[in-house]
Structure formats: structure tokens, C-alpha cells
């Protein structure tokens, strides 16, 4: 199963290496990983997409929690959330196809961020399904390069990741 | 605060942590600190002959005393030599702080002389590690290192200090308290879970306590004894748990696992309730995961949530300190005694069954006139009455010790359980001897293992550390030989080894050397050695064909033991 996990960490040297090292040493998968500073510059949030059964996920969450620099781990499995990803895609665009791609981009509320005589570079944000749909429509034109951020996620409603401390309350 | 150098801060923090001993090896990058320790007679400075031994010695010191072991080494090769020692302590959850010095901050990343990225190298085998780039952070990071090493599930912490940081000046205070926002281990077990566990126990007919190193690190052995006696539950220990429950107690079944006793492994297999405390279901203890304790529900008490349901799914997880959990369970029992009336009636049958297993296949060996290692270890136990601190190396010597020496008190066995590090025992026994100059400290070794850190004879002689090394010499890497005999058609590839004359080696270093070749010599020779007040090698020529039994072949279920 695919899971999105948010990890609140200290914004310190070596923390990314600790998290990445933990995944590789224990044979956990990372599908994508996205990390940047939060409003509080001493903290960062990592959004990790991983796959594994319940058993593996439980270990991933516990092992992440065990790292000294990790302050909180949220598994979005139990939380209502919003997830978005951004992609930059360079697609072959010549002659009459240019118009068609432009329309498609507008329909998906994307933006053309770079133009060359033979290509468009399109930026688009959205959830997984939207991006999949857009890419499948774009494919026949000839995708030359694709760069994606991997999703970032945030919980819906009033809740924030820094809200309640969960570490050390894992009984039962 | 007046301004001090990083090196002075270093010494101040050691004092504030009550450090009385460090195990060290100097080098270019340590010199500022080394110089600062020149007149510190309150801190014993044991200079070893190889940095790996410094870490094992600090580890042995920590296991024997319960305090944090400390070592200090130089950059580059000094630092990389510590890795095996750190990994050993990590696997066995031993609190040590390893200080490595580093090249100047301006040179880091430049492939400078004697530079190694030790923080990167040790990230997966430390509980946490630090590179101190700014002298103002030095006091806080050092204090945090000690705090992290000793609290929660203990473990090694490494602090890498560049040489220019040890020379830089700061007026930073030494913090009295440590607060780390991402690290607050949970000691208090959940009361609801304790209740559920005790209710399950009240219904159980065949319970067993399976306890590990957590009993030792949380000093819970008296609570364990009380709990086991109150509820009349048989106890089996892991290798790391030995000494946590008296080896002479009628409720004791011996060690479980690959070389565990028949009674312990059968009891686990037939049990209907396992209470695991401070143990982590290591593969050497459980045998084949899928066939481990097929009839049992499992209660698991551990300070580390990641240990719970890692390899074996448990029914009642309890995160917390072993000692506190046992106290709560005892309290619960004393309040709800009447609920346990049926339990006490039905458990008799279980004890009868266990008694049968114990008498059917006790730990044993054949006396055939040749010198048997088990006989030697029994003699060591008889003479020391379980009062000595016993270190082991790894392999047959370790398993025979675990089987035939009865550990009565906690912190009397020093052995590399998780990583299985040959060469651990001798330096570890040096560390323990430094902590307890008046106690008898013995390393039970093999002819292979002892050669992995034999250079420490010089350390023992230089610092008058009268450790006794009993070398069970069979001319083989015995455990490898045993596997080759049983599973590889007796092809003893690589396992037949040449060794020097250990008596002469010891003498050349200025230590005592003795040799035993026959049973009749064992007792006298051991007694002499134990009383001579000097570091001593005792080269014991044992029967080279002797194997460790029982044995559960790797990957088999616990009940499928080879008994002879």
C-alpha cells in the first residue's frame, strides 16, 4: 500500500541523511521525498511517499520517531488531508500541435513557463490523479523530459503538525 | 563565565558528568585535549594499544558498572578503528560516549591528512552522533551526548570535535539540564495495558518469562525475582539477560535459543503465554520466526517501541521501563490476589512438565578422559562461586560459558550478544577491571578470538590490571568448525588455525603465562592464576572435537534441537 508520511524534523545538518539512511538500511521504499524549511526556521517538514504493508508501515513510523532529530511523524492514513504535487514537463510542440497543447494546458490550469520553436515547458500542480490524467493526454505529443516534486501534504481543518505531541505515547 | 578553550570545556563536562575513567589513544588531533588532561588525576586515563579496544573497554566498564563508558581517540584511522566497538555497543544497547577528534573545520571535506567522515560512517550504528563545528555548541552537545547515551534504550553516542574547536575560546556555560525536543523516552508503562496483561496471565496455564538485557540496563533483577516467585513463573534468559535472574534458582530454565537448554526451548514452544521483558526476539533466540511459540499469546514490555512487533507479532505491547512495569504488575497482583486462585492451582501441572524436560535432557557433556571445555568452565564457577565478572569472546567459548557458568548477579557477564564481535572480551575485561580493581575479572576466550585484540596485554601490564584470560585452545575457529562438521561435510576450510605459544606471548609482554593440558591440572592452576595478582594467560588445550549442544540449526524451529 502507498502511504504519505509527514515528518517534522530539526532543520539541522545531517538530518536528511539520517532519514534516508534509515530507509535504505532497513530496506524500506522511498517513492518520493520532499523537504524544506517551515515557518519556524529551526524546523523542516519532510513529506515522504512510501509503500509497504501495515507491518512495515508501523516499523517505518516507529523507526522515524526513534531518530533524535525527529519531532513528530504523521501518517496521513488516519487523517483527512490535501496533497499536491508540481511537475515541469518538456513536450514536443510543433506546427498545429502547439495550439492543441496550449488548450490542454489551459483546461488543466497549467502554465507554459518556457517556449522554444520545437517545445513547450509546462508547469502544472495538482493531486495524483490530475497529474496522471494530464501526462497521459500529453504522452502522444512526445514528452521529452519530466521533473516532479513528489507530493507535499497537509491535514485538513484546524489541525497542525506541531499541534499535539504524540511521541512517547504509543502504548496500546 | 571566564573564557576557556574547547579542550578545557571538554574536561569540565567530563567532570560534571562524574566521569572517573576514559579509555584513550592519542594522535595529532587529540593533542589539545590530551595536554589539558595532563594534571587531571581524578580522571583515570587508560591508554590502549588499538582504538577498537578503547571502545570495547569503555563498553565493558559500562556493562560492569551501569555508568556511561567514555573513550577519546584521534581523527581518521583512530576514528574508523572505533567502528566495530561502536556497532557492538549499539547492538547490545550499552551506554558509551565516543569522542573522536577531527581535522580543523577549515579542512573538513578536503581529504585532509587523517580525515574521515566519522559522523557519516557511524550514523547507522550510533544512537545519535554530533559534529561540533562551533566551540559555543561544545558544552551542550557533550551534555546531550551523555544524556542520550544513558536514557531510554541506552546506546553509543559519538561526538566528533575538530582540532581548532578544541583550541578556540568560549565563555559558554555548561548547561545543567538537557532538553531535546525530539527525544523524550517514555518510562511509564500504560496502566490499562498492565491490567490487560495481568488479566491474561490470570487465565494462563503455562506461562513463561522470557527476559533480556533490558532487565540489566534498567536494574530490574530484584523486581523480576519477586514477580517470578510471587506468580511461580519459570524464567528463561537470553544471552544478554544472563545474571538478570539467578542461574541457581529452581524457576530458572537456562538460556533459550540456538544453544539454549532443552527445557527452555520446549517450554517456549509449549507455553500459552510469554511475558517478554527487555528482550527483542532476536533470531538466535527465537529460531524460525513462523514456528516460534505457536501456542502462546505474547506480552512484550520494552522501552523501545521499535522492538515491539518487529519480528514477532505481539498481543499486548507495553512501552516502558522494565523495572517500573514489573513493579506495577506486582502491585496489581497484590491487590487482585483472589483472581489468581485458579491460576496457582493449574500451574502445578506446568511445573511437572518442565521438571520432566529438565531431567530428560539436562545440559551435559561426556567425561572421557580428555580435557573438556565445559569441565573448565564448571571449575571456574566452582572456584569463583559466581562472584567473578566474566567476559567472553564469541563462538564456542561464549556459548559454553553461557551454558555452564551460573550467573547469579546482574552485570557479571560481558559478552557481545548482538553483533558477535570476536576480540571483544579481553578489552572489555580490562574496562571492568579498571572499574573494579579488587574484583576477579576473567575473560573466557578461544584461540581465535584472543588473537583479535591480543595487543591489549601491554595495556593490562602497563596499568597493572590483573585480568585472567582462559584460552580454550582447540586449534580451530571452533564454532565455524562445528558448523562445517555438522552441515558442510567436515570440510574444515579456513577454520584450522595456527597460534603462537600463548604462554610465551604472555611472558614476552611481561604478564604471566600458564598451560593446562589435563583435567587434573585445572583446579590448581586456576586457583594459582586467580590469586597471583597479575594479568595472566591460561592456555587450556581442550579436546578439539568438542561441540556445543543442544543446537537448533539456523532457520529451524526451537523444538528441533540437535541434542548430542
XYZ file of C-alpha atoms in Angstrom:
736
model
C 0.000 0.000 0.000
C 1.069 3.586 -0.712
C 1.376 5.974 2.234
C 2.099 9.649 2.598
C 4.015 10.483 5.767
C 4.871 13.915 7.104
C 7.929 14.187 9.318
C 8.648 17.264 11.390
C 12.406 17.420 11.929
C 15.026 19.731 13.294
C 16.451 21.798 10.475
C 19.972 20.600 11.089
C 22.895 19.300 9.160
C 22.718 15.557 8.581
C 19.029 15.036 9.299
C 18.144 14.185 5.710
C 20.993 11.659 5.701
C 19.633 10.074 8.883
C 16.144 9.686 7.438
C 17.343 8.470 4.046
C 19.842 6.147 5.729
C 17.144 4.658 7.889
C 15.036 3.802 4.840
C 17.916 2.246 2.943
C 19.400 0.347 5.907
C 16.089 -1.286 6.772
C 15.022 -1.910 3.203
C 12.035 0.457 3.239
C 10.985 2.118 -0.026
C 11.009 5.821 -0.732
C 8.858 6.707 -3.728
C 9.375 10.398 -3.273
C 10.750 12.732 -0.662
C 10.213 16.434 -0.427
C 11.835 18.607 2.215
C 12.026 22.288 3.093
C 12.111 24.695 5.995
C 8.914 25.553 7.883
C 7.722 28.931 9.161
C 9.977 28.288 12.145
C 13.419 28.183 10.512
C 14.750 25.708 13.093
C 12.348 23.092 11.755
C 11.742 21.379 8.442
C 8.976 19.174 7.178
C 9.662 16.142 5.044
C 6.877 14.608 3.040
C 7.716 11.020 2.214
C 5.760 8.704 -0.021
C 6.450 5.084 0.796
C 4.972 1.682 0.096
C 4.584 -1.353 2.318
C 2.077 -3.402 4.271
C 0.737 -2.436 7.668
C 3.556 -4.239 9.452
C 6.240 -2.373 7.532
C 4.487 0.959 7.878
C 4.304 0.513 11.653
C 8.056 -0.075 11.728
C 8.708 2.935 9.485
C 6.714 5.221 11.786
C 8.360 3.873 14.928
C 11.851 3.972 13.477
C 11.354 7.554 12.298
C 10.079 8.530 15.746
C 13.156 6.979 17.293
C 15.523 9.359 15.483
C 16.615 12.052 17.899
C 16.129 14.870 15.375
C 12.595 13.799 14.516
C 9.984 15.727 16.446
C 6.793 14.328 15.052
C 5.591 11.837 12.483
C 2.139 11.935 10.906
C 0.785 9.115 8.794
C -1.935 10.557 6.581
C -3.684 7.194 6.540
C -5.694 8.196 9.608
C -6.033 11.896 8.790
C -8.089 13.829 6.276
C -5.572 15.651 4.141
C -4.799 17.601 0.998
C -1.866 16.510 -1.154
C -0.472 18.320 -4.171
C 2.430 17.820 -6.492
C 4.075 20.067 -9.040
C 5.574 18.895 -12.295
C 7.627 20.531 -15.013
C 7.281 18.765 -18.330
C 9.000 19.472 -21.618
C 6.926 18.327 -24.542
C 7.469 18.332 -28.312
C 5.305 21.123 -29.756
C 5.443 21.914 -33.450
C 3.010 23.361 -36.026
C -0.660 22.690 -35.332
C 0.163 20.675 -32.193
C 1.245 23.872 -30.420
C -2.341 25.104 -30.328
C -3.664 21.765 -29.122
C -1.137 21.542 -26.252
C -1.870 25.099 -25.252
C -5.597 24.305 -24.954
C -4.910 21.172 -22.986
C -2.692 23.131 -20.590
C -5.442 25.700 -20.074
C -8.012 23.015 -19.354
C -5.751 21.610 -16.650
C -4.955 25.106 -15.365
C -1.301 24.674 -16.099
C 1.141 27.272 -17.287
C 3.614 27.341 -20.085
C 6.805 28.534 -18.433
C 9.230 28.191 -21.298
C 8.882 28.151 -25.051
C 11.250 27.096 -27.820
C 10.498 26.656 -31.529
C 10.094 22.919 -31.055
C 8.984 22.533 -27.410
C 6.842 23.840 -24.613
C 7.755 23.504 -20.958
C 4.619 23.242 -18.875
C 4.196 23.650 -15.136
C 1.204 22.058 -13.521
C 0.165 21.365 -9.958
C -2.474 19.035 -8.657
C -3.236 15.789 -6.959
C -2.006 12.477 -8.189
C -4.984 11.752 -10.435
C -4.949 15.089 -12.184
C -1.269 14.782 -12.928
C -1.655 11.241 -14.173
C -4.515 12.294 -16.426
C -2.600 15.264 -17.820
C 0.505 13.204 -18.512
C -1.451 10.509 -20.297
C -3.042 13.116 -22.546
C 0.311 14.723 -23.201
C 2.119 11.479 -23.936
C 1.102 11.126 -27.600
C 2.737 14.504 -28.361
C 6.101 13.227 -27.188
C 7.275 14.035 -23.663
C 10.973 14.904 -23.773
C 11.604 15.376 -20.068
C 9.632 15.221 -16.875
C 10.592 16.566 -13.449
C 8.282 16.172 -10.475
C 8.473 17.319 -6.891
C 6.653 14.384 -5.397
C 3.626 15.266 -3.334
C 3.526 17.523 -0.301
C 0.627 17.094 2.077
C -1.152 18.942 4.861
C -4.051 17.930 7.069
C -7.497 19.473 6.532
C -9.197 21.636 9.164
C -7.658 23.280 12.219
C -5.115 20.605 12.988
C -1.417 21.358 12.504
C 1.567 19.063 12.644
C 3.006 20.945 15.595
C -0.324 20.781 17.442
C -0.214 17.790 19.714
C 2.871 15.922 20.737
C 2.492 12.256 20.009
C 5.970 10.972 20.640
C 6.245 8.557 23.513
C 2.506 7.911 23.602
C 2.476 4.740 21.665
C 1.015 2.401 24.197
C -1.954 0.290 23.281
C 31.952 32.626 32.887
C 35.610 33.244 32.069
C 36.680 32.271 28.583
C 38.134 28.765 28.271
C 39.396 26.700 25.377
C 37.353 23.888 23.895
C 39.779 21.431 25.453
C 39.174 22.925 28.902
C 35.436 22.769 28.325
C 35.848 19.122 27.377
C 37.445 18.313 30.726
C 34.872 20.397 32.625
C 31.990 18.500 31.041
C 33.626 15.148 31.846
C 33.842 16.240 35.477
C 30.259 17.494 35.525
C 29.186 14.072 34.255
C 31.144 12.346 37.013
C 33.459 10.601 34.561
C 36.263 8.928 36.502
C 37.850 6.936 33.681
C 38.485 7.379 29.991
C 39.932 4.880 27.556
C 42.019 6.672 25.020
C 44.609 6.744 22.279
C 46.353 9.957 21.292
C 47.054 11.449 17.890
C 47.666 14.787 16.235
C 44.083 15.928 16.578
C 43.692 14.988 20.258
C 46.757 16.907 21.431
C 44.984 19.989 22.822
C 42.704 17.776 24.908
C 45.474 15.329 25.788
C 47.568 18.205 27.078
C 44.641 19.536 29.083
C 44.257 16.138 30.806
C 47.882 16.238 31.888
C 47.227 17.044 35.528
C 43.739 15.591 35.898
C 44.435 12.861 38.421
C 40.733 12.497 39.187
C 40.197 11.055 35.705
C 41.955 7.737 35.107
C 43.341 7.669 31.593
C 43.835 4.184 30.253
C 45.840 4.261 27.054
C 45.134 1.170 24.965
C 47.033 -0.292 22.019
C 44.288 -0.111 19.403
C 41.250 2.181 19.267
C 38.826 -0.727 18.854
C 39.953 -1.911 22.280
C 39.337 1.551 23.762
C 35.684 1.293 22.793
C 35.325 -2.314 23.993
C 36.986 -1.340 27.274
C 34.583 1.583 27.721
C 31.758 -0.826 26.880
C 32.997 -3.388 29.436
C 33.303 -0.608 32.000
C 29.707 0.436 31.254
C 28.303 -3.110 31.431
C 30.067 -3.835 34.709
C 29.201 -0.537 36.421
C 25.990 0.689 34.786
C 27.675 4.048 34.207
C 28.426 5.616 30.853
C 31.742 4.418 29.392
C 33.892 7.066 27.737
C 36.656 6.983 25.174
C 38.660 9.504 23.258
C 40.610 8.879 20.062
C 42.123 10.829 17.231
C 40.818 11.589 13.735
C 40.953 9.431 10.594
C 42.177 5.898 11.331
C 41.760 6.489 15.076
C 38.119 7.219 14.448
C 37.478 4.446 11.915
C 39.078 1.901 14.259
C 36.287 2.583 16.750
C 33.516 1.464 14.404
C 33.381 -2.218 15.401
C 33.332 -1.231 19.060
C 30.524 1.233 18.479
C 28.462 -1.261 16.471
C 28.972 -3.812 19.265
C 27.650 -1.390 21.890
C 24.790 -0.351 19.616
C 23.521 -3.883 19.100
C 23.623 -4.576 22.847
C 22.253 -1.159 23.944
C 25.298 -0.191 26.002
C 25.708 3.444 27.089
C 29.035 4.796 25.875
C 30.178 8.144 24.563
C 32.932 8.048 21.977
C 34.831 11.258 21.378
C 36.712 11.370 18.114
C 38.860 14.318 17.198
C 38.628 15.702 13.686
C 40.801 17.753 11.372
C 40.363 21.534 11.550
C 36.936 22.808 10.475
C 38.600 24.648 7.585
C 39.957 21.358 6.244
C 36.822 19.217 6.621
C 35.796 17.863 3.237
C 39.236 18.447 1.741
C 40.531 14.884 2.058
C 42.955 16.260 4.619
C 45.598 14.118 6.325
C 43.910 11.741 8.788
C 40.458 12.920 7.830
C 37.477 10.555 7.859
C 33.778 11.410 7.834
C 33.216 9.512 11.065
C 29.808 11.081 11.673
C 28.695 9.793 8.290
C 30.310 6.408 8.847
C 28.763 5.837 12.281
C 25.307 7.261 11.616
C 23.700 3.814 11.277
C 25.474 2.311 14.304
C 25.104 5.048 16.906
C 22.033 6.067 18.823
C 22.961 9.591 17.781
C 26.078 11.482 16.770
C 27.370 15.035 16.572
C 29.938 17.058 14.708
C 30.802 20.107 16.790
C 31.670 22.903 14.372
C 31.426 25.770 16.848
C 33.052 25.779 20.262
C 29.975 27.509 21.698
C 27.973 24.350 20.976
C 30.522 22.058 22.611
C 29.145 22.037 26.184
C 25.542 21.499 25.070
C 26.346 18.784 22.557
C 28.561 16.938 25.022
C 25.871 17.077 27.702
C 23.274 15.875 25.210
C 25.547 13.006 24.214
C 25.752 11.716 27.794
C 22.021 12.198 28.280
C 21.105 10.315 25.112
C 23.582 7.506 25.822
C 22.200 6.710 29.271
C 18.466 7.346 28.952
C 15.694 5.454 27.172
C 17.116 2.431 25.424
C 20.783 3.120 26.147
C 23.326 3.177 23.342
C 26.526 4.626 21.963
C 26.756 8.303 21.028
C 29.667 9.721 19.071
C 30.897 13.319 19.282
C 33.362 14.462 16.636
C 35.412 17.501 17.675
C 37.660 19.299 15.184
C 41.085 20.242 16.497
C 40.560 24.005 16.027
C 37.395 23.753 18.126
C 39.443 22.326 20.981
C 41.715 25.398 20.763
C 39.004 28.038 20.256
C 37.894 30.153 23.207
C 34.379 30.439 24.571
C 32.646 31.727 27.654
C 29.703 29.337 27.122
C 28.227 27.857 30.287
C 27.916 24.144 30.905
C 24.151 23.565 30.866
C 22.791 21.836 33.933
C 19.781 20.358 32.247
C 19.338 18.870 28.855
C 16.214 19.346 26.796
C 15.927 17.772 23.378
C 12.566 18.392 21.796
C 12.602 15.282 19.643
C 13.764 12.944 22.391
C 11.660 12.205 25.435
C 11.699 8.481 26.130
C 8.626 7.078 27.767
C 9.390 5.247 31.005
C 5.932 4.879 32.478
C 4.048 1.863 31.245
C 0.381 2.324 30.367
C -1.709 1.196 33.325
C -4.515 -0.155 31.141
C -2.056 -2.335 29.273
C -0.601 -3.643 32.532
C -4.100 -4.598 33.669
C -4.839 -6.357 30.420
C -1.553 -8.226 30.675
C -2.251 -9.339 34.234
C -5.754 -10.490 33.338
C -4.312 -12.579 30.546
C -1.795 -14.020 32.988
C -4.528 -14.950 35.453
C -6.118 -17.128 32.777
C -2.881 -18.668 31.646
C -1.917 -22.244 32.491
C 1.559 -22.413 31.005
C 3.229 -19.000 31.368
C 6.917 -18.286 30.903
C 9.082 -15.211 31.447
C 11.483 -14.546 28.592
C 13.808 -11.781 29.709
C 16.746 -9.995 28.152
C 19.304 -7.244 28.564
C 16.581 -4.733 29.436
C 16.404 -6.293 32.903
C 20.085 -5.495 33.377
C 20.024 -1.972 31.955
C 17.002 -0.940 33.998
C 18.327 -2.682 37.156
C 15.135 -4.696 37.416
C 16.532 -8.028 38.584
C 15.146 -7.872 42.119
C 11.692 -6.963 40.758
C 11.949 -9.819 38.277
C 12.843 -12.247 41.035
C 9.944 -11.085 43.174
C 7.450 -11.236 40.319
C 8.580 -14.688 39.183
C 8.420 -16.055 42.726
C 5.056 -14.492 43.558
C 3.474 -15.934 40.447
C 5.601 -19.041 40.293
C 6.569 -18.459 36.662
C 9.532 -20.236 35.088
C 12.177 -17.909 33.675
C 14.384 -18.192 30.631
C 17.021 -15.595 29.764
C 18.549 -14.501 26.531
C 22.332 -14.335 26.405
C 22.087 -10.612 27.200
C 19.746 -11.327 30.076
C 22.054 -13.717 31.928
C 22.612 -12.577 35.502
C 19.251 -10.808 35.492
C 17.775 -13.839 37.245
C 19.819 -16.125 39.499
C 21.167 -19.045 37.472
C 20.846 -21.259 40.538
C 17.132 -20.589 41.119
C 14.699 -23.524 40.792
C 12.480 -21.420 38.491
C 15.387 -20.859 36.104
C 15.346 -22.847 32.878
C 18.644 -21.618 31.455
C 19.165 -19.721 28.253
C 16.846 -20.209 25.294
C 17.609 -20.222 21.593
C 20.159 -21.739 19.280
C 22.281 -23.115 22.115
C 19.645 -22.859 24.791
C 18.585 -25.655 27.087
C 16.093 -28.304 26.050
C 13.789 -27.257 28.882
C 13.812 -23.574 27.905
C 13.168 -24.200 24.218
C 10.437 -26.780 24.898
C 8.806 -24.515 27.470
C 8.694 -21.651 24.955
C 7.234 -23.970 22.326
C 4.524 -25.372 24.622
C 3.777 -22.200 26.579
C 0.397 -20.493 26.341
C 1.686 -17.100 27.497
C 5.068 -15.494 27.021
C 5.926 -12.435 29.059
C 8.870 -10.910 27.237
C 10.677 -8.205 29.176
C 13.554 -6.168 27.793
C 14.213 -8.714 25.078
C 13.903 -8.151 21.345
C 13.108 -11.542 19.791
C 16.490 -11.849 18.125
C 16.684 -14.641 15.533
C 19.286 -16.542 17.604
C 16.785 -16.606 20.481
C 13.594 -17.385 18.567
C 14.719 -19.784 15.856
C 12.366 -19.821 12.875
C 10.006 -16.858 13.377
C 6.931 -18.601 11.971
C 7.199 -21.517 14.373
C 8.140 -19.564 17.477
C 5.822 -20.258 20.406
C 2.903 -21.412 18.257
C 0.526 -21.811 21.192
C 1.329 -18.658 23.080
C -0.079 -15.197 23.421
C 2.704 -12.674 23.892
C 3.024 -9.751 26.275
C 6.020 -7.599 25.422
C 7.464 -4.955 27.720
C 10.196 -2.826 26.190
C 11.478 0.727 26.454
C 11.931 0.869 22.681
C 8.702 0.861 20.633
C 10.592 -0.310 17.534
C 11.442 -3.599 19.265
C 7.786 -4.388 19.668
C 6.181 -6.399 16.865
C 9.347 -6.079 14.785
C 9.917 -9.756 14.086
C 7.192 -11.443 16.134
C 3.677 -10.013 16.347
C 2.733 -9.445 19.992
C -0.695 -9.390 21.626
C -0.139 -6.892 24.415
C 2.564 -4.291 23.782
C 3.750 -2.310 26.778
C 6.181 0.534 26.120
C 8.096 1.479 29.218
C 10.836 0.742 31.682
C 11.136 -2.913 32.748
C 11.558 -2.073 36.409
C 8.518 0.215 36.556
C 6.399 -2.262 34.612
C 7.350 -5.135 36.919
C 6.546 -3.010 39.967
C 3.129 -2.169 38.550
C 2.475 -5.839 37.800
C 3.469 -6.830 41.316
C 1.159 -4.137 42.711
C -1.696 -5.356 40.566
C -1.158 -8.928 41.700
C -1.078 -7.984 45.355
C -4.367 -6.145 45.011
C -6.164 -8.814 42.980
C -4.692 -11.948 44.510
C -8.012 -13.780 44.681
C -8.290 -13.668 40.865
C -5.200 -15.834 40.694
C -6.502 -18.771 42.771
C -7.250 -20.938 39.722
C -4.005 -19.873 38.175
C -1.975 -21.115 41.122
C -3.846 -24.415 41.142
C -3.371 -25.154 37.460
C 0.255 -24.077 37.155
C 1.463 -27.142 39.075
C 0.969 -29.347 36.056
C 3.128 -26.979 34.009
C 5.940 -27.216 36.525
C 5.756 -31.002 36.487
C 6.115 -30.947 32.714
C 9.080 -28.569 32.914
C 10.741 -30.710 35.561
C 10.404 -33.657 33.185
C 12.137 -31.730 30.390
C 14.852 -30.629 32.775
C 15.646 -34.177 33.843
C 15.187 -35.731 30.400
C 17.836 -33.595 28.728
C 19.876 -31.519 31.146
C 22.918 -29.623 29.933
C 25.620 -32.216 29.891
C 28.842 -33.428 28.323
C 30.764 -36.654 28.217
C 33.732 -37.123 30.524
C 36.048 -39.363 28.510
C 39.434 -38.559 29.997
C 40.109 -35.790 27.507
C 40.060 -32.176 28.676
C 36.585 -30.787 28.109
C 35.897 -27.046 27.930
C 32.671 -27.474 29.888
C 34.639 -29.011 32.743
C 36.962 -25.995 32.812
C 34.040 -23.573 32.967
C 32.330 -25.581 35.694
C 35.552 -25.348 37.674
C 35.736 -21.586 37.129
C 32.217 -21.354 38.523
C 33.002 -23.598 41.494
C 36.073 -21.603 42.440
C 34.524 -18.161 41.957
C 31.059 -19.146 43.243
C 29.547 -16.899 40.616
C 31.162 -13.816 42.166
C 33.576 -13.018 39.328
C 32.964 -10.734 36.395
C 33.125 -12.935 33.340
C 33.811 -11.633 29.853
C 33.643 -13.871 26.835
C 34.777 -13.715 23.285
C 32.475 -15.044 20.576
C 31.816 -18.563 19.414
C 32.008 -21.835 21.302
C 33.768 -20.212 24.284
C 30.842 -17.819 24.634
C 28.153 -20.492 24.416
C 29.863 -22.884 26.834
C 30.227 -20.008 29.288
C 26.545 -19.100 28.913
C 25.594 -22.728 29.494
C 27.951 -23.864 32.236
C 28.746 -20.779 34.312
C 25.847 -19.931 36.604
C 25.413 -16.179 36.563
C 23.837 -15.128 39.813
C 24.054 -11.363 39.781
C 23.456 -8.753 37.123
C 26.433 -7.047 35.472
C 28.670 -10.073 35.864
C 28.660 -11.143 32.213
C 30.278 -9.053 29.494
C 29.595 -10.543 26.096
C 28.935 -9.303 22.595
C 25.463 -10.725 22.086
C 24.020 -8.875 19.109
C 26.985 -8.165 16.887
C 29.007 -11.214 17.958
C 32.344 -9.436 17.970
C 35.388 -11.680 18.325
C 38.065 -9.756 20.190
C 35.530 -8.076 22.449
C 36.110 -9.965 25.689
C 39.718 -9.161 26.512
C 39.480 -5.360 26.243
C 36.039 -5.461 27.888
C 37.527 -7.313 30.849
C 40.227 -4.632 31.043
C 37.483 -1.993 31.224
C 35.714 -3.871 34.013
C 38.966 -4.396 35.920
C 39.682 -0.650 35.820
C 36.254 -0.044 37.361
C 36.677 -2.792 39.975
C 40.374 -3.150 40.792
C 39.672 -5.606 43.622
C 37.318 -7.968 41.860
C 38.258 -11.045 39.919
C 37.733 -10.403 36.206
C 38.035 -13.308 33.805
C 37.872 -13.432 30.029
C 36.892 -16.800 28.625
C 38.383 -16.863 25.160
C 39.176 -19.084 22.230
C 42.491 -19.322 20.440
C 40.956 -17.457 17.502
C 39.216 -14.644 19.366
C 42.080 -13.789 21.680
C 44.277 -13.030 18.680
C 41.912 -10.297 17.553
C 42.940 -7.976 20.378
C 45.920 -9.723 21.900
C 47.930 -6.479 21.840
C 45.977 -5.315 24.890
C 48.252 -7.469 27.029
C 50.512 -4.421 27.001
C 47.686 -2.241 28.373
C 46.927 -4.752 31.116
C 50.581 -4.920 32.124
C 51.174 -1.158 31.940
C 48.177 -0.321 34.136
C 48.502 -3.328 36.483
C 45.165 -4.815 35.529
C 45.259 -8.436 36.671
C 42.653 -9.858 34.285
C 42.717 -13.601 33.712
C 42.307 -14.876 30.187
C 41.329 -18.510 29.911
C 42.041 -19.524 26.338
C 40.029 -22.597 25.387
C 42.564 -23.631 22.786
C 41.368 -26.207 20.271
C 43.410 -25.178 17.261
C 40.275 -24.236 15.374
C 37.833 -21.417 14.941
C 35.628 -23.762 16.883
C 32.133 -22.596 16.026
C 32.962 -22.437 12.336
C 34.470 -25.917 12.648
C 31.285 -27.121 14.347
C 29.075 -25.857 11.502
C 31.456 -27.412 8.978
C 31.328 -30.722 10.851
C 27.527 -30.711 11.010
C 26.490 -29.026 7.769
C 29.482 -28.889 5.396
C 30.677 -32.496 5.210
C 33.536 -31.988 7.662
C 35.464 -29.824 5.230
C 37.369 -27.625 7.650
C 38.253 -24.932 5.160
C 39.865 -21.860 6.807
C 38.923 -22.934 10.314
C 42.111 -24.813 11.244
C 44.351 -22.081 12.579
C 47.915 -21.758 13.710
C 48.502 -19.985 17.007
C 51.617 -18.833 18.777
C 52.721 -20.217 22.127
C 50.355 -18.199 24.310
C 52.424 -18.766 27.445
C 55.476 -17.245 25.812
C 53.433 -14.417 24.324
C 52.129 -13.516 27.764
C 55.613 -13.686 29.234
C 57.052 -11.566 26.441
C 54.570 -8.832 27.331
C 55.506 -9.095 30.995
C 52.348 -10.963 32.006
C 52.030 -14.454 33.447
C 51.518 -17.453 31.221
C 50.290 -20.898 32.264
C 49.263 -24.025 30.440
C 46.758 -26.765 31.219
C 46.643 -29.978 29.230
C 44.904 -32.404 31.621
C 41.798 -32.368 33.805
C 43.785 -32.907 36.986
C 45.688 -29.664 36.491
C 42.651 -27.466 36.052
C 41.700 -26.646 39.610
C 45.177 -25.945 40.987
C 46.228 -23.923 38.025
C 43.076 -21.797 38.045
C 43.393 -21.148 41.767
C 47.001 -20.112 41.353
C 46.152 -17.813 38.483
C 43.229 -16.201 40.313
C 45.471 -15.326 43.222
C 48.668 -14.189 41.527
C 47.615 -10.544 41.197
C 48.905 -10.283 37.638
C 47.449 -10.257 34.160
C 47.546 -13.915 33.192
C 47.006 -16.037 30.128
C 45.940 -19.605 30.825
C 46.347 -21.668 27.693
C 43.980 -24.624 28.054
C 44.406 -27.363 25.479
C 40.900 -28.734 25.173
C 39.552 -31.599 23.130
C 39.439 -30.087 19.625
C 36.405 -32.101 18.556
C 34.055 -30.877 21.260
C 30.848 -29.215 20.002
C 28.248 -27.017 21.669
C 24.953 -28.822 22.271
C 21.998 -28.582 22.207
C 21.887 -26.806 18.889
C 18.975 -25.503 16.882
C 20.251 -25.365 13.287
C 19.987 -21.896 11.722
C 16.459 -21.353 10.388
C 14.919 -24.294 12.259
C 12.214 -24.120 14.918
C 13.266 -24.120 18.576
C 11.802 -27.560 19.201
C 14.023 -29.106 16.513
C 17.183 -29.307 18.591
C 20.216 -31.463 17.933
C 20.820 -32.876 21.381
C 24.109 -34.751 21.171
